[in-house]
Coordinates of C-alpha atoms and ligand atoms in Angstrom, one line a residue:
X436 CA -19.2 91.8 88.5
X437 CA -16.5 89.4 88.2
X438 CA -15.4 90.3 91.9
X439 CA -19.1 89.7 93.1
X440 CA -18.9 86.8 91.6
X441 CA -16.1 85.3 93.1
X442 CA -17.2 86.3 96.5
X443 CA -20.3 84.1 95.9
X444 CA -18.6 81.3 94.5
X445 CA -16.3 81.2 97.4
X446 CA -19.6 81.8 100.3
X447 CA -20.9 78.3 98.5
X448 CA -18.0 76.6 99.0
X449 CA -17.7 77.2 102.3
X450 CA -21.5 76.6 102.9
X451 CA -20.9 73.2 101.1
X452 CA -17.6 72.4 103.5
X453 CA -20.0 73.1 106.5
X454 CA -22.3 70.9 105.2
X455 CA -20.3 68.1 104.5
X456 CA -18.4 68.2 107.7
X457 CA -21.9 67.9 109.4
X458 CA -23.3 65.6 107.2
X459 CA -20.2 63.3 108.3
X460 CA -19.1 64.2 112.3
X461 CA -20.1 61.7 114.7
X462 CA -21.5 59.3 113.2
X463 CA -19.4 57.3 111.0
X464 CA -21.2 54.3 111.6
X465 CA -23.9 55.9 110.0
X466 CA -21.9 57.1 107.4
X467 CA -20.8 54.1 106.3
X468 CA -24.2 52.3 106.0
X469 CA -25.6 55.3 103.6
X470 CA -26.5 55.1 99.8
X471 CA -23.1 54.1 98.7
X472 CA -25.8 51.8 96.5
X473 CA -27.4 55.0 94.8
X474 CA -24.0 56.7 94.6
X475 CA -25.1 59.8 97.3
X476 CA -23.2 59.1 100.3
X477 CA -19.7 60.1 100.8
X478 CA -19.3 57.0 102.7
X479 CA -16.2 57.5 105.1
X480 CA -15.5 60.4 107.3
X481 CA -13.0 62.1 105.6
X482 CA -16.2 64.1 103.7
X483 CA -15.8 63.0 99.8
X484 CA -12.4 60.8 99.7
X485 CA -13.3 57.2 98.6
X486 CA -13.6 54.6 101.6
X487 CA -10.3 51.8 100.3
X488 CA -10.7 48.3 100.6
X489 CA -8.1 46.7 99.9
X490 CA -9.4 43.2 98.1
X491 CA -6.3 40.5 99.1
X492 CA -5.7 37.5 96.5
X493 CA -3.5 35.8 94.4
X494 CA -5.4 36.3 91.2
X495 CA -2.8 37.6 88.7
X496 CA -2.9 35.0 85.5
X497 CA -4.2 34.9 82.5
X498 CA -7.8 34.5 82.7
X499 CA -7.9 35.0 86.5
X500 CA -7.0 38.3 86.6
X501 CA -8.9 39.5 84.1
X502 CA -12.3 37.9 86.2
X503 CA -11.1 39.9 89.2
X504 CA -10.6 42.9 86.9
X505 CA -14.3 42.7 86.0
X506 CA -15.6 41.7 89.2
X507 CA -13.9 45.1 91.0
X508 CA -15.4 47.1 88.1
X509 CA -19.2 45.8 88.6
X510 CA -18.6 46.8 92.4
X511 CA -17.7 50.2 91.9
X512 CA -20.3 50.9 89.2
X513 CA -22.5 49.9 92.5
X514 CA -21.2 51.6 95.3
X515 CA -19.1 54.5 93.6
X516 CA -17.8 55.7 96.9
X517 CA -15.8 52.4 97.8
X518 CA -12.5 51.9 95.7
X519 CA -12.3 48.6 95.9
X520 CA -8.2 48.3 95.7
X521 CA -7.1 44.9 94.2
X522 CA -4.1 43.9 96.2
X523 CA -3.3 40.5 94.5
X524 CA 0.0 38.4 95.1
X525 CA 1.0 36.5 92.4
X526 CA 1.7 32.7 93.2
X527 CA -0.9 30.4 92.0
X528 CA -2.7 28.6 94.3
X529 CA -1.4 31.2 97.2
X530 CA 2.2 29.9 97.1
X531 CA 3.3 33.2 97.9
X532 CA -0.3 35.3 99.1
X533 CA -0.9 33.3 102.0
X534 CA 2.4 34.0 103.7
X535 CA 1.9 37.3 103.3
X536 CA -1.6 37.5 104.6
X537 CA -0.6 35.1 107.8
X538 CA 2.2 37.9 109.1
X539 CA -0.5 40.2 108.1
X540 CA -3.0 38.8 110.0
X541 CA -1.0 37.9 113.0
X542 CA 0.7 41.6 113.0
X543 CA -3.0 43.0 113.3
X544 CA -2.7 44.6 109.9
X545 CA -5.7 42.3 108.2
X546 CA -6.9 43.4 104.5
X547 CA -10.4 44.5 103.9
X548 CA -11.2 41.1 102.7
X549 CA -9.3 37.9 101.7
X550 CA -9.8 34.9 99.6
X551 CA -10.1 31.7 101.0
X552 CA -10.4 28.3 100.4
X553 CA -13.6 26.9 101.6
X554 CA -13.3 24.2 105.0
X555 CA -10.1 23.5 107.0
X556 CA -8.0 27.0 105.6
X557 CA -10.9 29.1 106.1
X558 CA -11.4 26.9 109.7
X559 CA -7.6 28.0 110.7
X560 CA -8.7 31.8 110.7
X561 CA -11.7 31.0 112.6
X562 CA -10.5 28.9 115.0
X563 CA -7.4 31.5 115.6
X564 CA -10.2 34.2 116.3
X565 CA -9.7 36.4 113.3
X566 CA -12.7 36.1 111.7
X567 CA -15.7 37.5 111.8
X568 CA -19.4 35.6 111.7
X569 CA -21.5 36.7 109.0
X570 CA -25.1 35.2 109.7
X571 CA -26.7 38.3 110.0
X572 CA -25.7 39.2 106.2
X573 CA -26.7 35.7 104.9
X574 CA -29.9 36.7 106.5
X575 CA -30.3 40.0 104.9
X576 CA -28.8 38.9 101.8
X577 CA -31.6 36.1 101.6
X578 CA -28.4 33.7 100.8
X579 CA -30.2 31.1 103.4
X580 CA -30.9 28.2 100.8
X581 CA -29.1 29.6 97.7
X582 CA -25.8 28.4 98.1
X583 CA -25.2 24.3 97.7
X584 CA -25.1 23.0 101.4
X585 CA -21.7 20.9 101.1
X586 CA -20.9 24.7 100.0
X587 CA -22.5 26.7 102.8
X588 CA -20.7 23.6 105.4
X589 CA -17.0 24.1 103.9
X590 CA -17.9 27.7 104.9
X591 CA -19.1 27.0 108.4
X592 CA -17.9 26.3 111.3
X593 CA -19.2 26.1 115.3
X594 CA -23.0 26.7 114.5
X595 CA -21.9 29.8 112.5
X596 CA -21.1 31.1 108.7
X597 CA -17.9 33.1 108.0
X598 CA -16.9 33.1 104.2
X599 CA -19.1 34.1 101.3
X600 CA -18.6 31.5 98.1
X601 CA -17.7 33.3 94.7
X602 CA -16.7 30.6 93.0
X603 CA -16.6 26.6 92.6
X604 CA -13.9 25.4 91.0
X605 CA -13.4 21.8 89.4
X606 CA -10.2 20.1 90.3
X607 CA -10.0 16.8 88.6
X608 CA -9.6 17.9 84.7
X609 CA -7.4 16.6 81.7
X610 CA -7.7 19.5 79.4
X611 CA -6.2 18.6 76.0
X612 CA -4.5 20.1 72.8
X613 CA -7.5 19.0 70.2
X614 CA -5.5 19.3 67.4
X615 CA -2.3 17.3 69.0
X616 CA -4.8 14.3 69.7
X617 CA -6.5 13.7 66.2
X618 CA -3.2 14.5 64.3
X619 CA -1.7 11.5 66.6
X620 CA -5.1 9.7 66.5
X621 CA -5.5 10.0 70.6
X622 CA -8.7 9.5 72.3
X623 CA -9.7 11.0 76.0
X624 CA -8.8 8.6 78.1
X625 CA -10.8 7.9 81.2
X626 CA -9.3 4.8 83.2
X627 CA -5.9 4.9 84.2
X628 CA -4.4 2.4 81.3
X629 CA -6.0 4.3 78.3
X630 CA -3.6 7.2 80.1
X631 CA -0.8 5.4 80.1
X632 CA -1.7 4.1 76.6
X633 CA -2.5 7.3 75.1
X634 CA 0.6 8.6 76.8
X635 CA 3.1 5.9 75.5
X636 CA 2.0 6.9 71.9
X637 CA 2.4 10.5 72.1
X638 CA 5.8 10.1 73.3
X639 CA 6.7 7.9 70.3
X640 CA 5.4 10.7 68.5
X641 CA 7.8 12.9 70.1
X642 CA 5.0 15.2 71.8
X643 CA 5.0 15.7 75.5
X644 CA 2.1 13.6 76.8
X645 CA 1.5 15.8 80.0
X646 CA 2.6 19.4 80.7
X647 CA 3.5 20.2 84.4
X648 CA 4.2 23.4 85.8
X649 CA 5.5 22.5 89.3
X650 CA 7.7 25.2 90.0
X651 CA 5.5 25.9 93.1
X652 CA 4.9 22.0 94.2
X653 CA 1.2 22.5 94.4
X654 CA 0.0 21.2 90.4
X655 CA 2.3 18.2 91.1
X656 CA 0.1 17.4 94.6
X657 CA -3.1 18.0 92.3
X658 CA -1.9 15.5 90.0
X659 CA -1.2 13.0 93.3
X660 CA -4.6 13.9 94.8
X661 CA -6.8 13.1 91.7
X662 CA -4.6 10.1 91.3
X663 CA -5.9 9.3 94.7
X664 CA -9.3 10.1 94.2
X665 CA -9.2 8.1 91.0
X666 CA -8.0 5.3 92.4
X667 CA -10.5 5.1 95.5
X668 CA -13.2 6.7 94.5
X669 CA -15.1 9.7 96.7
X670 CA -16.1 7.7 99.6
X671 CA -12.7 6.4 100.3
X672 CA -10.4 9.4 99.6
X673 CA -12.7 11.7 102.0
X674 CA -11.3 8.7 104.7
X675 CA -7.8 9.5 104.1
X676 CA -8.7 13.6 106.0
X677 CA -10.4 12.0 108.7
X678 CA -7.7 9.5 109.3
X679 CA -10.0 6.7 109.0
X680 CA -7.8 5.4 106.4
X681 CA -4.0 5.4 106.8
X682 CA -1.7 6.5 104.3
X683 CA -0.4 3.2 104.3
X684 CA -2.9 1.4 102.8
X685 CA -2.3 -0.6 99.6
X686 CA -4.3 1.7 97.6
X687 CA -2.7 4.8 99.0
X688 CA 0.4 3.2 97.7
X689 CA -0.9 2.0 94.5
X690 CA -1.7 5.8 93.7
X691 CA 1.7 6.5 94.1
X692 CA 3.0 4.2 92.1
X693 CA 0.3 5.3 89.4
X694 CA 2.0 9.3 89.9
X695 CA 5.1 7.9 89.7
X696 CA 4.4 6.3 86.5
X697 CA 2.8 9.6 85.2
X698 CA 5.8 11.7 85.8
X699 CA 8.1 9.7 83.3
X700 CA 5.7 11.3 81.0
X701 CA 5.9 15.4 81.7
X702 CA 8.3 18.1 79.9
X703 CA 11.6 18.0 81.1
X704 CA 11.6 21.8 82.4
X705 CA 8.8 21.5 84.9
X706 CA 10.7 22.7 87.9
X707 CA 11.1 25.7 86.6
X708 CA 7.7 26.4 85.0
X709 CA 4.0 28.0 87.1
X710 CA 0.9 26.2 86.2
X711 CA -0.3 28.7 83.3
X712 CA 3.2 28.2 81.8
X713 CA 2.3 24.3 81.6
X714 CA -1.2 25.3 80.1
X715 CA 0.6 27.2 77.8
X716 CA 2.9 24.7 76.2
X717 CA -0.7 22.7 75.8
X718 CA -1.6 26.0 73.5
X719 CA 1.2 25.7 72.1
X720 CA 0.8 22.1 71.0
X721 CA 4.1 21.6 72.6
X722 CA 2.2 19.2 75.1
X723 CA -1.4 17.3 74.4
X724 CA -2.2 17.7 77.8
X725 CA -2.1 19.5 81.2
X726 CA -4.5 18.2 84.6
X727 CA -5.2 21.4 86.2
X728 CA -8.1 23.0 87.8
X729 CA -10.5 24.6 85.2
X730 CA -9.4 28.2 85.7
X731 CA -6.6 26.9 83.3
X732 CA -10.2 27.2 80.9
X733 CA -10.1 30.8 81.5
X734 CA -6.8 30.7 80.7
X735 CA -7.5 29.2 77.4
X736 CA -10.5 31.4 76.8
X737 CA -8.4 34.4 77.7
X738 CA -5.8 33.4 75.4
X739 CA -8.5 32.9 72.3
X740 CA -8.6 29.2 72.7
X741 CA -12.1 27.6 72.3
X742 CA -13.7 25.1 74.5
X743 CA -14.8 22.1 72.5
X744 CA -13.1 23.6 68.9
X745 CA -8.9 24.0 70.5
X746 CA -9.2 22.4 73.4
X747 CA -10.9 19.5 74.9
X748 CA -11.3 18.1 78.4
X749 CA -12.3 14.9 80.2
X750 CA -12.4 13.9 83.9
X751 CA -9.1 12.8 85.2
X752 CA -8.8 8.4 84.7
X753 CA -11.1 6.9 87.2
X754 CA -13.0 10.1 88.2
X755 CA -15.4 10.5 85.7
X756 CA -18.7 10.6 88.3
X757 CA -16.5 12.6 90.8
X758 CA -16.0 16.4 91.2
X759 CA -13.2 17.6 93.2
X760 CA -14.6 20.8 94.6
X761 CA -12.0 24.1 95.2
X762 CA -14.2 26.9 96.7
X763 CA -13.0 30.3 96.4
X764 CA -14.6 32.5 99.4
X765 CA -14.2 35.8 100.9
X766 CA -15.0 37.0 104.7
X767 CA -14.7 39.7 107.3
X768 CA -11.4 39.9 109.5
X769 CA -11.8 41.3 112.9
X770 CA -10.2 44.4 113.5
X771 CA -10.7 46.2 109.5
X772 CA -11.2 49.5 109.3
X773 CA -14.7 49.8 107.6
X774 CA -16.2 46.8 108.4
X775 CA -19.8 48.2 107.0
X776 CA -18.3 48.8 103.5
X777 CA -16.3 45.3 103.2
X778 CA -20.1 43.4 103.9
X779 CA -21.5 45.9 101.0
X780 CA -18.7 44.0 98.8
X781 CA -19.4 40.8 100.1
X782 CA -22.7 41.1 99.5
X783 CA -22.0 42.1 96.2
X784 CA -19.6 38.8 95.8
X785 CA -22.9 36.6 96.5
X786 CA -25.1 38.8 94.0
X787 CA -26.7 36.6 90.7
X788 CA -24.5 39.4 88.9
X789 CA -20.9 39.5 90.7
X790 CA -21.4 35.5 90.3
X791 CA -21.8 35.3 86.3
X792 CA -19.1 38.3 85.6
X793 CA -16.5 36.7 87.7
X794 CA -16.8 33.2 86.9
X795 CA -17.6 33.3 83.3
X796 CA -13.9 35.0 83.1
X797 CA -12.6 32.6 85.6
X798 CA -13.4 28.9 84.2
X799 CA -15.4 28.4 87.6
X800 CA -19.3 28.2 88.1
X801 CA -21.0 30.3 90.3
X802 CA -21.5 28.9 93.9
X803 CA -25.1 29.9 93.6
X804 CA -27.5 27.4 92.2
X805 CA -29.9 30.0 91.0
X806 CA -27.8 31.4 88.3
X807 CA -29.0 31.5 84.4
X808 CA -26.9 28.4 83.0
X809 CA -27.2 29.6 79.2
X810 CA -25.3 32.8 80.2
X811 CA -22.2 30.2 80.4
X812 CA -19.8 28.5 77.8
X813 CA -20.1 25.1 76.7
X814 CA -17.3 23.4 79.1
X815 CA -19.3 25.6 82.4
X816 CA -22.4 24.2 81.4
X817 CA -21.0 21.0 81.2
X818 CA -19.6 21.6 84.6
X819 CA -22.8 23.3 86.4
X820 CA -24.4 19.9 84.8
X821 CA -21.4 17.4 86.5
X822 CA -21.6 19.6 89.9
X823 CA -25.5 18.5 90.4
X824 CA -24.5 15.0 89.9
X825 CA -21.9 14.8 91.9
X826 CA -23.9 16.1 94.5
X827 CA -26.7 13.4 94.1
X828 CA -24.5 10.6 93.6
X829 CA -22.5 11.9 97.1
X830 CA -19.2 11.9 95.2
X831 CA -18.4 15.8 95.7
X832 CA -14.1 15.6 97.1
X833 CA -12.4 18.3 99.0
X834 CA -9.2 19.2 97.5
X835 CA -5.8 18.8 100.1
X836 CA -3.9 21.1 97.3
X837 CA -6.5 23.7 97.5
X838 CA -6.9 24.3 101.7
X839 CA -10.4 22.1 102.1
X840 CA -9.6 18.8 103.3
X841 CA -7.0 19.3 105.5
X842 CA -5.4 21.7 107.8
X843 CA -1.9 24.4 106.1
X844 CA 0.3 22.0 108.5
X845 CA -0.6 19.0 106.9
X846 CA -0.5 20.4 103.8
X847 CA 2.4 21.8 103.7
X848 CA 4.2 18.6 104.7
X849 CA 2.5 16.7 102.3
X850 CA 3.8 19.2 99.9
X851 CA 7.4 18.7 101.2
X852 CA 7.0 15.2 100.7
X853 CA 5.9 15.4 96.7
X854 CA 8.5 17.5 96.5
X855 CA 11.2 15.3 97.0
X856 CA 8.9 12.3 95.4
X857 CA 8.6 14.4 92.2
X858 CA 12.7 14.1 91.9
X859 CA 13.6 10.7 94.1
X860 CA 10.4 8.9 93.1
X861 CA 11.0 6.6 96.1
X862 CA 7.2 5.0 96.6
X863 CA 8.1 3.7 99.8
X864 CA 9.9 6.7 101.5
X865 CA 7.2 8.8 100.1
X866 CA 4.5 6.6 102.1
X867 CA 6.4 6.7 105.0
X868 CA 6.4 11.1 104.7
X869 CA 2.6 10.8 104.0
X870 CA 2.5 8.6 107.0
X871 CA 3.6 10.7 109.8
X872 CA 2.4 13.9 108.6
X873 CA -0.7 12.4 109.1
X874 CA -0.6 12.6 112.9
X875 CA -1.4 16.1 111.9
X876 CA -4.8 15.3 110.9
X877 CA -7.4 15.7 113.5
X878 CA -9.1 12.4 114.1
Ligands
GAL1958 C1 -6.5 28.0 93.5 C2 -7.7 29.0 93.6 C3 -8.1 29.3 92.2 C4 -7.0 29.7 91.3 C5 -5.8 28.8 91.4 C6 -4.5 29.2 90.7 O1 -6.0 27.8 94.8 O2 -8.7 28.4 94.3 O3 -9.1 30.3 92.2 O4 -6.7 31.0 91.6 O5 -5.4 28.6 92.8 O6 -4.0 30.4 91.1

């Protein structure tokens, strides 16, 4: 009985090897393309292994890692045959990830899928040839007319679209130690000399006034571009990328002097801290406040902090009706291995669903406009609320720190040059670095 049983088991198994090898040879186009939605199709040609993508970011903090974490998770509840493989570099702001995707890249060994800042770092991959169009998925996705047009622009380039928007990110934010302002009776300032002001008191206090985490330079350019946009307002500062306004202009210079005057105010161990380090110290009450993009909110949040009860936030001084927009997309390189099964993911990223999991974690709001606001905490609501105005009032900014306004040359030197600004504080050498990177900029 036994015996007869085993020969039966083993004629099944064989049958179901067969089948599965048919099911699969030939076609693995087709393969790719079937049911991984449902959960029936094997989806690669290797008859019941998972197909790998490999998801390529530099989301390892607090707060941001954890939004990635649940993002991955949604997608494979979807499509159960794709392990999406989360192959994040740490290095805020891509200090570190986007050297290793550009030897990647240029050695023809592209990841499944990549995040990218939306306009002039996306553009780069474009224009090199490495991407992708993805048209036909807008199309099918029915994305024509969901995403916010400045949006769907910093993701489009020569009549086509190549990057699907997960996430907007706000750029010009104080965030602030609640308790550390009313115990030193400190208000949220909003022009540049209640800063100043408020900072001058906390320091007489002993309490660090602004915690910096500039051990990659990027939070300290931040901190010089909201100066910027503070001091020139949204219709000016765009000038400064299309070289319509030289870096030498008296404003331009003013700013400076205005960052310069903010760094005799940060900890004394910057150098040597990341930007979630410098958020930290805010938690820590060891510094009232930090100016950082808000997925220093998830941060908070993922550390137990409480929007509006721990921690406040205003718009950096002079930027109150501005929003400095950092777009987070994803796209398709040329040249991956199963390019049906990375548009599945992206069209998962631009889902209602993938949009509130992830950026309810991340501090962001969701690039689509169609998206349940009361699913959101009090400081995204506020945000969703400032994006729409911004974006009547024409004072949406592209962030230089965060790839969109200008090209990875120009920014890099720019970075050099705060760099040495953040330790010689020399205003006028400074202007001069600012000045002749900008032949970089493409007029
Ligand atoms: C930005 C990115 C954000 C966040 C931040 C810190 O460049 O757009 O999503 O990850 O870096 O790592």
């Amino acid at each position: 009985m036994k015996k007869q049983f085993r020969v039966f088991a083993a004629m099944i198994m064989a049958l179901s090897l067969i089948l599965a090898a048919c099911g699969n040879s030939g076609d693995s186009g087709n393969s790719e393309s079937s049911g991984e939605g449902e959960g029936n199709g094997s989806g690669n040609a290797s008859g019941g292994d998972k197909v790998k993508l490999e998801i390529f970011s530099w989301w390892t903090a607090g707060g941001e890692a954890d939004a990635l974490k649940a993002l991955l998770k949604g997608f494979e509840e979807k499509y159960p045959n794709i392990n999406a493989v989360n192959a994040a570099v740490a290095g805020g702001a891509g200090s570190n990830a986007k050297a290793v995707l550009a030897t990647r890249m240029q050695g023809g060994d592209p990841p499944a899928t990549f995040q990218v800042h939306g306009g002039a770092e996306l553009f780069t991959w474009v224009d090199a040839g490495k991407m992708a169009p993805l048209d036909k998925l807008y199309e099918e996705n029915g994305w024509n007319g969901v995403f916010p047009p400045k949006i769907v622009d910093m993701n489009s380039k020569n009549d086509h679209v190549w990057a699907v928007p997960l996430d907007i990110h706000r750029g010009n934010v104080i965030f602030y130690n609640k308790k550390v302002f009313e115990e030193n009776g400190v208000q949220p300032p909003k022009t540049f000399e209640e800063f100043f002001a408020a900072a001058e008191k906390l320091k007489a206090k002993g309490v660090t006034p602004l915690a910096l985490g500039d051990k990659n330079i990027w939070p300290a350019t931040m901190l010089f571009e909201n100066t910027l946009l503070g001091k020139l307002g949204a219709e000016k500062y765009a000038k400064l990328w299309t070289g319509e306004l030289p870096f030498d202009d008296p404003a331009v210079k003013e700013s400076a002097n205005i960052f310069k005057k903010m760094l005799g105010y940060i900890n004394e161990n910057h150098a040597s801290l990341a930007w979630q380090d410098a958020a930290q110290l805010v938690i820590d009450g060891k510094a009232a406040m930090t100016v950082m993009g808000d997925w220093a909110e998830g941060y908070f949040v993922a550390k137990g902090w409480k929007p509006k009860e721990d921690f406040g936030w205003i718009e950096t001084p002079g930027t109150e009706n501005a929003f400095m927009v950092i777009n987070d997309s994803f796209g398709l390189p040329k040249g991956v291995e199963n390019p049906d099964a990375v548009k599945k993911f992206l069209s998962y990223l631009g889902t209602k669903e993938a949009q509130v999991t992830f950026n309810k974690i991340k501090g962001s709001i969701p690039a689509r406009t169609d998206v349940d606001k009361s699913k959101f905490n009090v400081y995204s609501q506020s945000t969703i609320e400032d994006f729409q105005a911004a974006k009547e009032s024409s004072s949406l900014a592209l962030s230089l720190a965060h790839g969109s306004a200008a090209s990875p040359g120009f920014l890099t030197k720019v970075n050099n040059a705060v760099n040495v600004f953040v330790t010689q504080q020399n205003v006028d050498q400074f202007i001069s670095k600012l000045k002749s990177a900008s032949s970089l900029l493409k007029k």
